[in-house]
Coordinates of C-alpha atoms in Angstrom, one line a residue:
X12 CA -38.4 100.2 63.5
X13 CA -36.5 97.4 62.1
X14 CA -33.5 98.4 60.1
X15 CA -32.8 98.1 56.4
X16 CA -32.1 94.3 55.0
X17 CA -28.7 93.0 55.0
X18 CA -27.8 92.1 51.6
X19 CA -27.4 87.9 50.6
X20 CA -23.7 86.5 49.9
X21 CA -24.4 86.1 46.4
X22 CA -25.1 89.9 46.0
X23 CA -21.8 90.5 47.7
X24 CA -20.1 88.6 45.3
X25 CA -21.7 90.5 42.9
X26 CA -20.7 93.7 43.9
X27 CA -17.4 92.4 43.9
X28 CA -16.4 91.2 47.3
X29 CA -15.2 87.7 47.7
X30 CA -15.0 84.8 50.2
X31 CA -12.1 85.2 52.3
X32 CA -9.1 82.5 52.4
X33 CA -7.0 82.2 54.9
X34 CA -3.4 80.5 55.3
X35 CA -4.9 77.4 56.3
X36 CA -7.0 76.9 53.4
X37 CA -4.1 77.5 51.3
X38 CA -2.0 75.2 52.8
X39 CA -5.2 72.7 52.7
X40 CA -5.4 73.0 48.4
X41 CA -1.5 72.7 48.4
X42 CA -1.8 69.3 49.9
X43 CA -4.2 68.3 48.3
X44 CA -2.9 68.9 44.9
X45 CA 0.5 67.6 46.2
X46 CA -0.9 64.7 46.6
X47 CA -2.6 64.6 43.6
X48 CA 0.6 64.7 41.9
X49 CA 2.2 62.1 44.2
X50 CA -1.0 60.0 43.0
X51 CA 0.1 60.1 39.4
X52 CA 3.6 59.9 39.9
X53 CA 2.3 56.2 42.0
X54 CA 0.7 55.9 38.7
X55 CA 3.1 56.3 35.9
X56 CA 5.8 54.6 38.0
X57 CA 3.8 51.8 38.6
X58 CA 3.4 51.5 34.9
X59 CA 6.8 51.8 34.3
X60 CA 7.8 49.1 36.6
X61 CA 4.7 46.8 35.0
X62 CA 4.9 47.7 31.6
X63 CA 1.4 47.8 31.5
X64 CA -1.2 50.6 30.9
X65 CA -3.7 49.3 34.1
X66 CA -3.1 47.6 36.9
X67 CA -6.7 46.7 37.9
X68 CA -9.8 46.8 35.9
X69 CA -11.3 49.6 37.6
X70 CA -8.0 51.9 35.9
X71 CA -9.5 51.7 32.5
X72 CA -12.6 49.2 31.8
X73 CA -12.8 49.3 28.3
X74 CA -8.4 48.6 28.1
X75 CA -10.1 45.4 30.6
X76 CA -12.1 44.0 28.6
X77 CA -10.2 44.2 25.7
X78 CA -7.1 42.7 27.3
X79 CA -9.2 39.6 27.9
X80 CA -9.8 39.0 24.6
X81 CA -7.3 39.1 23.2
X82 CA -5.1 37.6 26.0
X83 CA -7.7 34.6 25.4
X84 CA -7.2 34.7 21.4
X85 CA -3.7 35.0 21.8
X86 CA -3.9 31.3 24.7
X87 CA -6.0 29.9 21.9
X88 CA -3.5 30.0 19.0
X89 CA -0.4 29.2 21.0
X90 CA -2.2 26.4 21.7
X91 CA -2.6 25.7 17.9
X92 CA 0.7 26.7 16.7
X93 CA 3.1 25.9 19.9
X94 CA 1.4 22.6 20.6
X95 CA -1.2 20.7 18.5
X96 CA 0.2 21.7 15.5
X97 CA 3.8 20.1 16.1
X98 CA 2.0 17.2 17.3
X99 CA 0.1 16.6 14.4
X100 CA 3.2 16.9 11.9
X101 CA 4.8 14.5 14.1
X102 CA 2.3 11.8 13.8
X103 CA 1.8 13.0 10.4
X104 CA 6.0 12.2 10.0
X105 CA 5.8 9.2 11.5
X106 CA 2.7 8.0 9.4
X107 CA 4.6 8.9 6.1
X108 CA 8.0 7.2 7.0
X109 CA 6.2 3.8 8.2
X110 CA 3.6 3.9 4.7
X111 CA 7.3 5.0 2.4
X112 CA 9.0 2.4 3.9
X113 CA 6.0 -0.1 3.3
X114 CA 5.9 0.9 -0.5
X115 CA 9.5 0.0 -0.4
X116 CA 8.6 -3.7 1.0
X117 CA 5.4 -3.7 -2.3
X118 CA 8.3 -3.0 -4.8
X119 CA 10.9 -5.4 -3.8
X120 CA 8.0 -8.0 -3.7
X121 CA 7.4 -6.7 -7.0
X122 CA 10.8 -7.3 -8.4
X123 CA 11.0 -11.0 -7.0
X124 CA 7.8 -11.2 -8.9
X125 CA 9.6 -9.9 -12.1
X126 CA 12.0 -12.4 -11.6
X127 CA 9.7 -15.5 -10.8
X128 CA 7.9 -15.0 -13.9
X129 CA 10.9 -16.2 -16.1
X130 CA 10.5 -19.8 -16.9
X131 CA 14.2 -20.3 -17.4
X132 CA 15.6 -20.1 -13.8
X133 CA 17.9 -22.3 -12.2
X134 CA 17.2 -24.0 -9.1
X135 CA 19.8 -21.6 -6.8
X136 CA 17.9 -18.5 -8.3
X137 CA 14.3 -20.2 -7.5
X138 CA 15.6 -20.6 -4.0
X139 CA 16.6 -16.7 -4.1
X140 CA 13.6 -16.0 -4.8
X141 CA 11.7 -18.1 -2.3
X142 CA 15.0 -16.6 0.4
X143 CA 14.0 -13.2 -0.4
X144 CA 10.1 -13.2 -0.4
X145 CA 9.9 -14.8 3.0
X146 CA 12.5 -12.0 4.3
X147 CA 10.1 -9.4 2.8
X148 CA 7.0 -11.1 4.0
X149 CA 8.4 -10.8 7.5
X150 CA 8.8 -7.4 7.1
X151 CA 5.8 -6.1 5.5
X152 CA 3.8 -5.9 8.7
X153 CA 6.6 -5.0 10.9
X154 CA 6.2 -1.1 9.7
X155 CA 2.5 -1.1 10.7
X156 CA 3.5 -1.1 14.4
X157 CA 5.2 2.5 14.0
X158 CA 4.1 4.5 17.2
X159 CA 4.6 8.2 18.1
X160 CA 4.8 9.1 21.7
X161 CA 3.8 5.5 22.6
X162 CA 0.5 5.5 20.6
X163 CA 0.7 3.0 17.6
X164 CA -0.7 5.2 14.6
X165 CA -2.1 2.8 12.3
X166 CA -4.9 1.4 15.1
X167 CA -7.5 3.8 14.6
X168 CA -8.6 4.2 18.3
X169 CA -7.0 1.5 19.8
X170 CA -3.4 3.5 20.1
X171 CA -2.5 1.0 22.8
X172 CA -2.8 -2.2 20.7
X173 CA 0.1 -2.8 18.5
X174 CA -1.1 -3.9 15.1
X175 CA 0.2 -7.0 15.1
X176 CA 1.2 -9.4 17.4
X177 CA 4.2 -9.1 19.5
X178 CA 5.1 -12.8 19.7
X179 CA 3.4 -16.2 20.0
X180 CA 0.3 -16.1 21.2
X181 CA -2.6 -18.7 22.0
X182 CA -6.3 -16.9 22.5
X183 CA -9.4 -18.0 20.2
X184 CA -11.0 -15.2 18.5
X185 CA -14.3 -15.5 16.2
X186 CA -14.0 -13.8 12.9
X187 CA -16.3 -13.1 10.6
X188 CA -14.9 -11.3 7.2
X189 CA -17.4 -9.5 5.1
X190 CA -16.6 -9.8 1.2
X191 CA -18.1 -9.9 -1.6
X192 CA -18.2 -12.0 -5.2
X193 CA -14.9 -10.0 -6.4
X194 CA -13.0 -11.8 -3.3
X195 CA -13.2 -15.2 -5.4
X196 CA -10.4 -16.7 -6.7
X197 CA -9.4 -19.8 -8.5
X198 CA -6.4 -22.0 -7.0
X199 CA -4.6 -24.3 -9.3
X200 CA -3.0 -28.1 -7.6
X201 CA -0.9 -29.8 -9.2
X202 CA -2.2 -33.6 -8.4
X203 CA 0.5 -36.4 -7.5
X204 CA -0.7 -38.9 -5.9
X205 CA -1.1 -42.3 -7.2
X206 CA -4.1 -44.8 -6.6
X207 CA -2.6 -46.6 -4.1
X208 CA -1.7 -42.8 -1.8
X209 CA 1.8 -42.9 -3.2
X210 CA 2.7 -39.2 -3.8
X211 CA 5.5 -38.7 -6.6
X212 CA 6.5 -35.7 -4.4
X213 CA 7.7 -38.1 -1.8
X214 CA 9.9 -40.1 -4.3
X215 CA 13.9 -40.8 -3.9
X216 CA 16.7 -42.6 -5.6
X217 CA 15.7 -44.9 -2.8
X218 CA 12.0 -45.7 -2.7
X219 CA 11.5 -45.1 -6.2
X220 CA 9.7 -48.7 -6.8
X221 CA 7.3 -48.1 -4.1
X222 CA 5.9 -44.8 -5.6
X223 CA 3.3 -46.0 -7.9
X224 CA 2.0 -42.6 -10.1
X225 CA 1.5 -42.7 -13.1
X226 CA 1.4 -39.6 -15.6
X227 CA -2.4 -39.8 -15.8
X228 CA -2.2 -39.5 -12.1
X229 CA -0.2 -36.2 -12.6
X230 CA -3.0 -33.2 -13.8
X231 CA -3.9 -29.7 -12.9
X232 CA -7.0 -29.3 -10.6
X233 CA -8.4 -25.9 -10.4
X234 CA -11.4 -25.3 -8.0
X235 CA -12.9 -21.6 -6.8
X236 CA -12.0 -20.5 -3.2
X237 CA -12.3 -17.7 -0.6
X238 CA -8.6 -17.0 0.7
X239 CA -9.2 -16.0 3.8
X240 CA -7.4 -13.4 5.9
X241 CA -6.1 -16.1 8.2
X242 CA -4.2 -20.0 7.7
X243 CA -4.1 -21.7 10.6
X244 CA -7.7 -21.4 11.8
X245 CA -9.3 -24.1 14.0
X246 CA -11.2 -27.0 12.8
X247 CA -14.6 -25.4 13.7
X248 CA -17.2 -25.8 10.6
X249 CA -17.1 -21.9 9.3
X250 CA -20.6 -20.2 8.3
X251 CA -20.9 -19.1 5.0
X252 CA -23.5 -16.8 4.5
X253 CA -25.2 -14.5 1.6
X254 CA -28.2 -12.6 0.5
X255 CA -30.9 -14.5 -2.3
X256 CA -33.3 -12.3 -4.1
X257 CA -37.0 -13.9 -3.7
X258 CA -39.6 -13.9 -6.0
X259 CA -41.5 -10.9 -4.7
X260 CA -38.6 -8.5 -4.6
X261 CA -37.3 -9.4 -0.5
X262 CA -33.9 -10.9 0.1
X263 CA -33.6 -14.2 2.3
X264 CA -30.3 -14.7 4.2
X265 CA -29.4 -18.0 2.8
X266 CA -25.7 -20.0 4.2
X267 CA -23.7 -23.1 2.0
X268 CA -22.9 -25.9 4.2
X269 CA -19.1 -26.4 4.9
X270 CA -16.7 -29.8 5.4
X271 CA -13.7 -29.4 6.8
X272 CA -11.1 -31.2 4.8
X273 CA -7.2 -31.0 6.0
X274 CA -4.5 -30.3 3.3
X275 CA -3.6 -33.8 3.4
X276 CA -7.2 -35.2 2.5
X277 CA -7.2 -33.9 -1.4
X278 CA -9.7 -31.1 -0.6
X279 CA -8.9 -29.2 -4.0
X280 CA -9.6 -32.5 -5.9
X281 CA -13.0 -33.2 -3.5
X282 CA -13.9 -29.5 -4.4
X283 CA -13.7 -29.7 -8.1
X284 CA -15.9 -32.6 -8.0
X285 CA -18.6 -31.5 -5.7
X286 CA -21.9 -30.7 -6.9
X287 CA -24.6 -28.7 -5.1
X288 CA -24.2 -25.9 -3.1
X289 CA -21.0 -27.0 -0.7
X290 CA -18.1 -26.0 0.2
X291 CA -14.8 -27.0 1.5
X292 CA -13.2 -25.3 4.6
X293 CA -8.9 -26.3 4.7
X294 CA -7.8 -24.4 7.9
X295 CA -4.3 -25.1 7.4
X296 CA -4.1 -22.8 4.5
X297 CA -7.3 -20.4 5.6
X298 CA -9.6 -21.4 2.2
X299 CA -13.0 -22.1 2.0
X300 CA -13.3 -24.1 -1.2
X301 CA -16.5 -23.6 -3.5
X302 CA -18.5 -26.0 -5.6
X303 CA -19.7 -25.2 -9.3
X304 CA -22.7 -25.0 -7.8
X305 CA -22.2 -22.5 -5.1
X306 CA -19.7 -20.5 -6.9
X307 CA -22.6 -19.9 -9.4
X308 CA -24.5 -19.0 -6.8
X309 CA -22.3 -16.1 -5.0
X310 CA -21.3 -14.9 -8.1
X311 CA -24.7 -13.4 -9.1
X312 CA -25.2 -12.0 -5.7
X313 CA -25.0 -8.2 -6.2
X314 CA -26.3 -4.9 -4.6
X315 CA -29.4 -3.6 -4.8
X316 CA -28.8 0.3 -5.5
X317 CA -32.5 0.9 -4.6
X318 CA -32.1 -0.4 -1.2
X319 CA -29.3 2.7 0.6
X320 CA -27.6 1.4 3.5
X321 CA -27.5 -1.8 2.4
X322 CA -25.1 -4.0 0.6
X323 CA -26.6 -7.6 -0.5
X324 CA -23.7 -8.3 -2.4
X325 CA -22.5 -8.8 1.2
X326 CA -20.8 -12.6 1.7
X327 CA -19.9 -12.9 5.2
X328 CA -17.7 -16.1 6.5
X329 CA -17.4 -16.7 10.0
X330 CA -14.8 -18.8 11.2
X331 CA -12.1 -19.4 14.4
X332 CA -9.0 -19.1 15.0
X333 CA -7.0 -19.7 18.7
X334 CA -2.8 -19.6 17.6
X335 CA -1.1 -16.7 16.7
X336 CA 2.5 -16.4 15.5
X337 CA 4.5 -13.3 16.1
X338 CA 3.6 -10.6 13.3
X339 CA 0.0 -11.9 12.6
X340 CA -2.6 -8.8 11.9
X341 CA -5.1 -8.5 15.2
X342 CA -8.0 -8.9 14.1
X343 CA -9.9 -6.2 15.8
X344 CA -8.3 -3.8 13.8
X345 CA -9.6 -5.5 10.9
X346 CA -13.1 -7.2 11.4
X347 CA -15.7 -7.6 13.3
X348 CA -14.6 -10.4 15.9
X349 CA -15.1 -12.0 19.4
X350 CA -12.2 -12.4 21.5
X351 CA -12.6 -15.5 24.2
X352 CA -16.1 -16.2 22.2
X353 CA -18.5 -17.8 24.5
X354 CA -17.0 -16.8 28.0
X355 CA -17.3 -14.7 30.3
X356 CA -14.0 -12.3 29.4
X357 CA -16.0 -12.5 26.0
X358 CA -15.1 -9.1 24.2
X359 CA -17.0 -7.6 21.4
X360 CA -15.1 -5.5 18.4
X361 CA -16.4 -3.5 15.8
X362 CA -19.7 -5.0 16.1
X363 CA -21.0 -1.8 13.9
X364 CA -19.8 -3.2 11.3
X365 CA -22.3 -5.7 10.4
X366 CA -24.3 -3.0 9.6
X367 CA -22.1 -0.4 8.4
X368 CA -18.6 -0.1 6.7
X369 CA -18.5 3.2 6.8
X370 CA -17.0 3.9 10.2
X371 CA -14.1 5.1 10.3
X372 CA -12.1 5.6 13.4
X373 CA -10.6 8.7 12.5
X374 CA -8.3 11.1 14.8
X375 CA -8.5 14.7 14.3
X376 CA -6.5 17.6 15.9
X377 CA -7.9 20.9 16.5
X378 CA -5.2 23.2 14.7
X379 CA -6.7 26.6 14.3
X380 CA -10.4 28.3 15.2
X381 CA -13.1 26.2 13.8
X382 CA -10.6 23.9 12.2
X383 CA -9.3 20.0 12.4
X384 CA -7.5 17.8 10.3
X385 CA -6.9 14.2 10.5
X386 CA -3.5 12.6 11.2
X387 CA -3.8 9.0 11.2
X388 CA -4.1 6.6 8.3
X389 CA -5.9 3.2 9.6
X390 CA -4.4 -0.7 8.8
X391 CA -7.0 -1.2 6.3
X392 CA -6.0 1.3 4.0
X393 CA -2.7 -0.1 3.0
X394 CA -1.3 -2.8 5.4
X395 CA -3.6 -5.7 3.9
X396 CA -3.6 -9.5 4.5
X397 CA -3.7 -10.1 0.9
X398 CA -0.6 -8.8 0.6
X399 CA 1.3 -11.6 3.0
X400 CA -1.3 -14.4 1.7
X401 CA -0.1 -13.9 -1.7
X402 CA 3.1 -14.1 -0.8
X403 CA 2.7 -17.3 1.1
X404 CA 1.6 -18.7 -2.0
X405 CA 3.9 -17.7 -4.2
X406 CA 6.9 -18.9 -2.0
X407 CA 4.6 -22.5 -2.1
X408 CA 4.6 -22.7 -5.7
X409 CA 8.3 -22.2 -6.1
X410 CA 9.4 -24.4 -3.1
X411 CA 7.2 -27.1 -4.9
X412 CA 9.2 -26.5 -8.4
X413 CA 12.0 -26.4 -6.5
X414 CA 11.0 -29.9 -4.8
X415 CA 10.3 -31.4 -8.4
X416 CA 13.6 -30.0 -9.9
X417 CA 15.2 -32.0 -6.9
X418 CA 13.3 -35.4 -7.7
X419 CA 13.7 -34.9 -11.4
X420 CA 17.5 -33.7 -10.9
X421 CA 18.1 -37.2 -8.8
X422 CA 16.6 -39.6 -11.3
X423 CA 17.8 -38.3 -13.8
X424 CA 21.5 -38.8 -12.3
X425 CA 20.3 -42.5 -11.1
X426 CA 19.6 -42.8 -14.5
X427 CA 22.7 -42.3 -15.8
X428 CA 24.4 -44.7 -13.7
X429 CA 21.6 -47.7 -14.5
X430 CA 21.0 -49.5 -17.1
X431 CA 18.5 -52.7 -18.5
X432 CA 15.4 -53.3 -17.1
X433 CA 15.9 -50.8 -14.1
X434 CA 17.0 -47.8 -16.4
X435 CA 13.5 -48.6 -18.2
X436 CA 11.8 -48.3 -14.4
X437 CA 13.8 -45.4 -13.6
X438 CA 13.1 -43.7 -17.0
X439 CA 9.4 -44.2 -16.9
X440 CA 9.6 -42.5 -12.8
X441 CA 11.4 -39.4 -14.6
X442 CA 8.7 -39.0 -17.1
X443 CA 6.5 -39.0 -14.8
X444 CA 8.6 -36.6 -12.7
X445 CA 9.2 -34.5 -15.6
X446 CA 5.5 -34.0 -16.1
X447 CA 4.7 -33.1 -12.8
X448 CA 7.9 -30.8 -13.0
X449 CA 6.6 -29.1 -16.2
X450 CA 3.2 -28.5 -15.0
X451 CA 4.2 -27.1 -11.4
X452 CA 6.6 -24.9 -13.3
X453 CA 3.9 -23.3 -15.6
X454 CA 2.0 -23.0 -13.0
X455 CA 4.3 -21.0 -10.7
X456 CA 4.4 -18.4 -13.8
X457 CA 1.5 -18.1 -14.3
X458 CA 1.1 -17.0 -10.2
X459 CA 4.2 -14.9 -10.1
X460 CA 3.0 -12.8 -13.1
X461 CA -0.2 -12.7 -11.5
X462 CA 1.8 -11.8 -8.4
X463 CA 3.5 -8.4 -10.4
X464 CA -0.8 -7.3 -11.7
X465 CA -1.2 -8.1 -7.6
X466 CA 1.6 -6.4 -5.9
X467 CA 1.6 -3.5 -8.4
X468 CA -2.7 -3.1 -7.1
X469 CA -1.0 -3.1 -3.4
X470 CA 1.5 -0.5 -4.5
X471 CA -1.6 1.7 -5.7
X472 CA -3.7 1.5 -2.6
X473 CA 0.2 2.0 -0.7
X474 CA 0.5 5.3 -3.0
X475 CA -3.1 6.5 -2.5
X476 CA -2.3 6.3 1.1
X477 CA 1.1 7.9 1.6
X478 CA -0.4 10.6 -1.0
X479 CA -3.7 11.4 1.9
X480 CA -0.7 11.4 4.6
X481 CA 1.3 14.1 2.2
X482 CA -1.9 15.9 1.1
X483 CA -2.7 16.4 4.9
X484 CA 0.7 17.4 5.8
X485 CA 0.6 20.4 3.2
X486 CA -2.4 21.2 4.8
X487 CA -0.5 21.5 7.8
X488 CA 1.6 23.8 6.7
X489 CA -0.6 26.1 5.1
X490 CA -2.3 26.4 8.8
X491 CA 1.1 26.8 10.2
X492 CA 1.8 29.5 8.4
X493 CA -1.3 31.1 8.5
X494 CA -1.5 30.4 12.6
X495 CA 1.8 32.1 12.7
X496 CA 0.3 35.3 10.7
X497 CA -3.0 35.3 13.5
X498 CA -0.3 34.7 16.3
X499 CA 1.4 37.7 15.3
X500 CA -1.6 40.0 14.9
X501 CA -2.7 39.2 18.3
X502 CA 0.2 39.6 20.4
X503 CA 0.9 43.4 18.2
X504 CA -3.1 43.7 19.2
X505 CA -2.4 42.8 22.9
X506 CA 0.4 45.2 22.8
X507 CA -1.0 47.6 22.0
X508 CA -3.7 47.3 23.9
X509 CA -1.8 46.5 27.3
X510 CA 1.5 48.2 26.7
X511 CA 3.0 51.8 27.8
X512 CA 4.8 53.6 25.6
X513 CA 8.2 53.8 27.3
X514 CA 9.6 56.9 26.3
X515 CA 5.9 58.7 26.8
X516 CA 5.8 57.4 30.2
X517 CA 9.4 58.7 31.0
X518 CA 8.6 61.9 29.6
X519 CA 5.1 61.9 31.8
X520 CA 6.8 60.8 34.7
X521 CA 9.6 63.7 34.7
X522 CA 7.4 66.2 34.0
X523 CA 5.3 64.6 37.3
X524 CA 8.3 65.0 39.2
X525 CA 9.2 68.9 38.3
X526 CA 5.3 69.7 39.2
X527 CA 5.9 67.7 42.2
X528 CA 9.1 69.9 43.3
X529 CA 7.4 73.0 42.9
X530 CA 4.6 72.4 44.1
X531 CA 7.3 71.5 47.1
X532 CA 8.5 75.3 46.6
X533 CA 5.2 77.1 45.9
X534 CA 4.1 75.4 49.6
X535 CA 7.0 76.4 51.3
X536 CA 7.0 79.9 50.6
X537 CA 3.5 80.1 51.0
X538 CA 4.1 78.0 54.6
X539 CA 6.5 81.2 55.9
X540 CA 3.8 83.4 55.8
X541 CA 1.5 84.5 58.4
X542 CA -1.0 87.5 59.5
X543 CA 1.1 87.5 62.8
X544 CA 4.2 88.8 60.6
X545 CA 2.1 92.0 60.1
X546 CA 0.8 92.8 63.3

């Protein structure tokens, strides 16, 4: 007969017995939990050593995650504030000194204007004048070359390419200049040659009886011209070339025929008296001189607003040039132009252009999240040819009243010493003299207060320019400020995030350390004790 069932260990434990543990298990949980300790203590020291809450990713995943974040926001706008955004207010510095000092250059041009426009000046303060323009003129330019860090700031993309030339240079380039009707001028010559090629200009106490002008011969020509960017071009025909309106509403690309005619050849006088569509091309002084005819014509060429993208109103003139002196303007940074035309180191710039004018080779920095501003300012908006071209002529019209003064100054002292019949022929040369003197005089006011409206339009446009360069620059500093505000914030952020609390950790880790050390104790004690001590 089988005897009664052995109760289960749960039922045991339910009456009350439990599971027996011995020394060695003892000493086995002691260990363990030693260790446990010396596992945090690993920890917090480790922290304390690092300064940082987690030492791998697996310590505290969301702490991770949120480190790299905020460790990238934090690489992100040091990279704004440390780097691009000094770099931008340095180019933004260099921009503004280069366009104040070029307003300088406009207003001393200015004041020699002022002073040019007074019909009572002597010859010393004529020549002044002329000393003083041709010292600014060679100036004017020279700011436009300003670089920062080796990158020329006024060149759009081309940072490598100075603005201007460096020195002398010999290389052909093809132009062509796109304008429009408001780019006509009128030029005013002051005629003295006689019928025989005599010019009075030419005359001295000397040769006075060969010079055979007479005051009829002496008169004011005035004919239309184009003043180009350039003197000195080649002797290639340019192309002139416009838009004409047709009947049923399309435009026809029509072009004026060209002569070339040297400054020495009377090409103001041919151009007054031309009829016809022609024109006159004088590449020693860079003008394309217009008939009646053909100024009539480009002067009611206009844009048609119903036609966008478009500009019929265009006028382009296409033209060569091969010498350069030192400080010319490049003319890639200006027009649309070949360099080596026809070859095959043939190089094309700003071909776009002929169908847009509205690229603008901007460079922009990236100073904050989501944000650039531009830094440069390009040639076009304020270092313009016009400015050294009107120059050039108003130093021409005051050499030539200097010139007369001389001739007039001269016979009028030969006169003084003569007397009968040659003090008649010497009297009637000074008339003549005179006249051309008084003319060429009233003419040369007329251009140097001209020259004041002129420089004072070239001051604007300086103005405007150095006003974008210090409306930027505030700009600047408002994202400065506000990058320093967002670098702040994130580094507190990452700090917290990332960061032990010091004293926390001290306080953690000491209290480790007693555990640890009794723990030490409670193990020991427990170590010196055995069932063999009781049997």
């Amino acid at each position: 007969m089988a005897g009664p069932a052995q109760p289960s260990v749960p039922e045991e434990r339910k009456r009350g017995k439990s599971m027996r543990i011995t020394n060695k298990i003892m000493q086995n949980n002691n260990l363990a939990n030693i260790n446990t300790n010396k596992i945090l203590q690993d920890k917090l020291s480790t922290q304390m050593s690092s300064e940082k809450k987690i030492s791998r990713p697996s310590d505290d995943p969301v702490v991770a995650i949120r480190a790299l974040r905020l460790r990238s926001n934090v690489t992100e706008v040091t990279q704004y504030y440390s780097k691009n955004i000094p770099d931008a207010d340095s180019w933004l510095n260099v921009t503004e000194e280069a366009i104040k000092n070029l307003a300088e250059v406009i207003t001393a041009m200015q004041k020699q204007c002022t002073k040019g426009s007074n019909g009572d000046l002597k010859t010393s303060d004529r020549q002044t004048i002329i000393e003083q323009l041709k010292a600014l003129a060679d100036e004017v330019y020279s700011t436009g070359d300003a670089d920062y860090a080796g990158r020329y700031v006024f060149t759009g993309y081309r940072t490598d390419t100075p603005l201007s030339f460096q020195e002398a240079t010999e290389q052909k380039y093809s132009i062509t200049e796109q304008l429009d009707k408001n780019a006509i001028g009128q030029i005013s010559i002051i005629t003295t040659q006689g019928a025989d090629g005599s010019d009075l200009m030419d005359m001295t106490t000397n040769n006075y009886g060969n010079i055979n002008v007479t005051k009829d011969d002496v008169q004011e020509v005035k004919a239309y011209r184009f003043q180009l960017a350039y003197g000195s071009c080649d002797d290639t025909v340019p192309v002139l070339s416009y838009q004409e309106r047709q009947p049923d509403g399309t435009y026809l690309t029509k072009t004026i025929t060209a002569e070339v005619k040297h400054d020495y050849e009377s090409p103001y006088q041919a151009a007054a008296e031309a009829t016809g569509e022609k024109a006159i091309f004088v590449p020693e002084t860079g003008e394309l001189l217009l008939s009646g005819d053909a100024y009539d014509k480009l002067m009611a060429t206009k844009d048609d607003v119903s036609t966008a993208g478009v500009n019929e109103g265009e006028i382009q003139i296409t033209y060569e040039k091969s010498k350069w002196v030192k400080g010319d303007l490049r003319p890639e940074h200006y027009f649309y132009c070949k360099a080596d035309p026809g070859t095959p180191e043939e190089e094309v710039y700003n071909e776009s252009y002929l169908t847009s004018r509205l690229e603008r080779q901007d460079i922009e920095y990236d100073v904050g999240f989501n944000q650039t501003i531009r830094i440069n300012s390009t040639a076009d908006e304020c270092f313009k040819h016009g400015i050294g071209r009107e120059v050039e002529d108003l130093v021409n019209a005051m050499q030539e009243v200097v010139d007369a003064e001389k001739i007039v100054a001269d016979m009028t002292a030969l006169l003084k010493e003569s007397s009968g019949a040659t003090a008649d022929a010497i009297q009637k040369k000074l008339d003549v003299a005179q006249k051309a003197l008084d003319l060429k005089k009233d003419k040369a006011q007329r251009m140097f207060e001209h020259g004041i409206t002129s420089m004072q339009g070239y001051l604007d446009d300086t103005n405007v320019s150095l006003t974008n360069v210090g409306t930027r620059s505030r700009k600047l500093e408002l994202i400065e400020n506000r990058m320093q505000s967002q670098k702040t914030t994130f580094e507190t952020l990452q700090s917290e995030n990332e960061d032990i609390d010091i004293a926390e950790v001290i306080i953690h880790l000491s209290s480790a350390k007693l555990t640890y050390e009794a723990a030490l104790m409670a193990t020991g004690k427990v170590a010196q004790t055995s069932l063999l001590q009781y049997i």
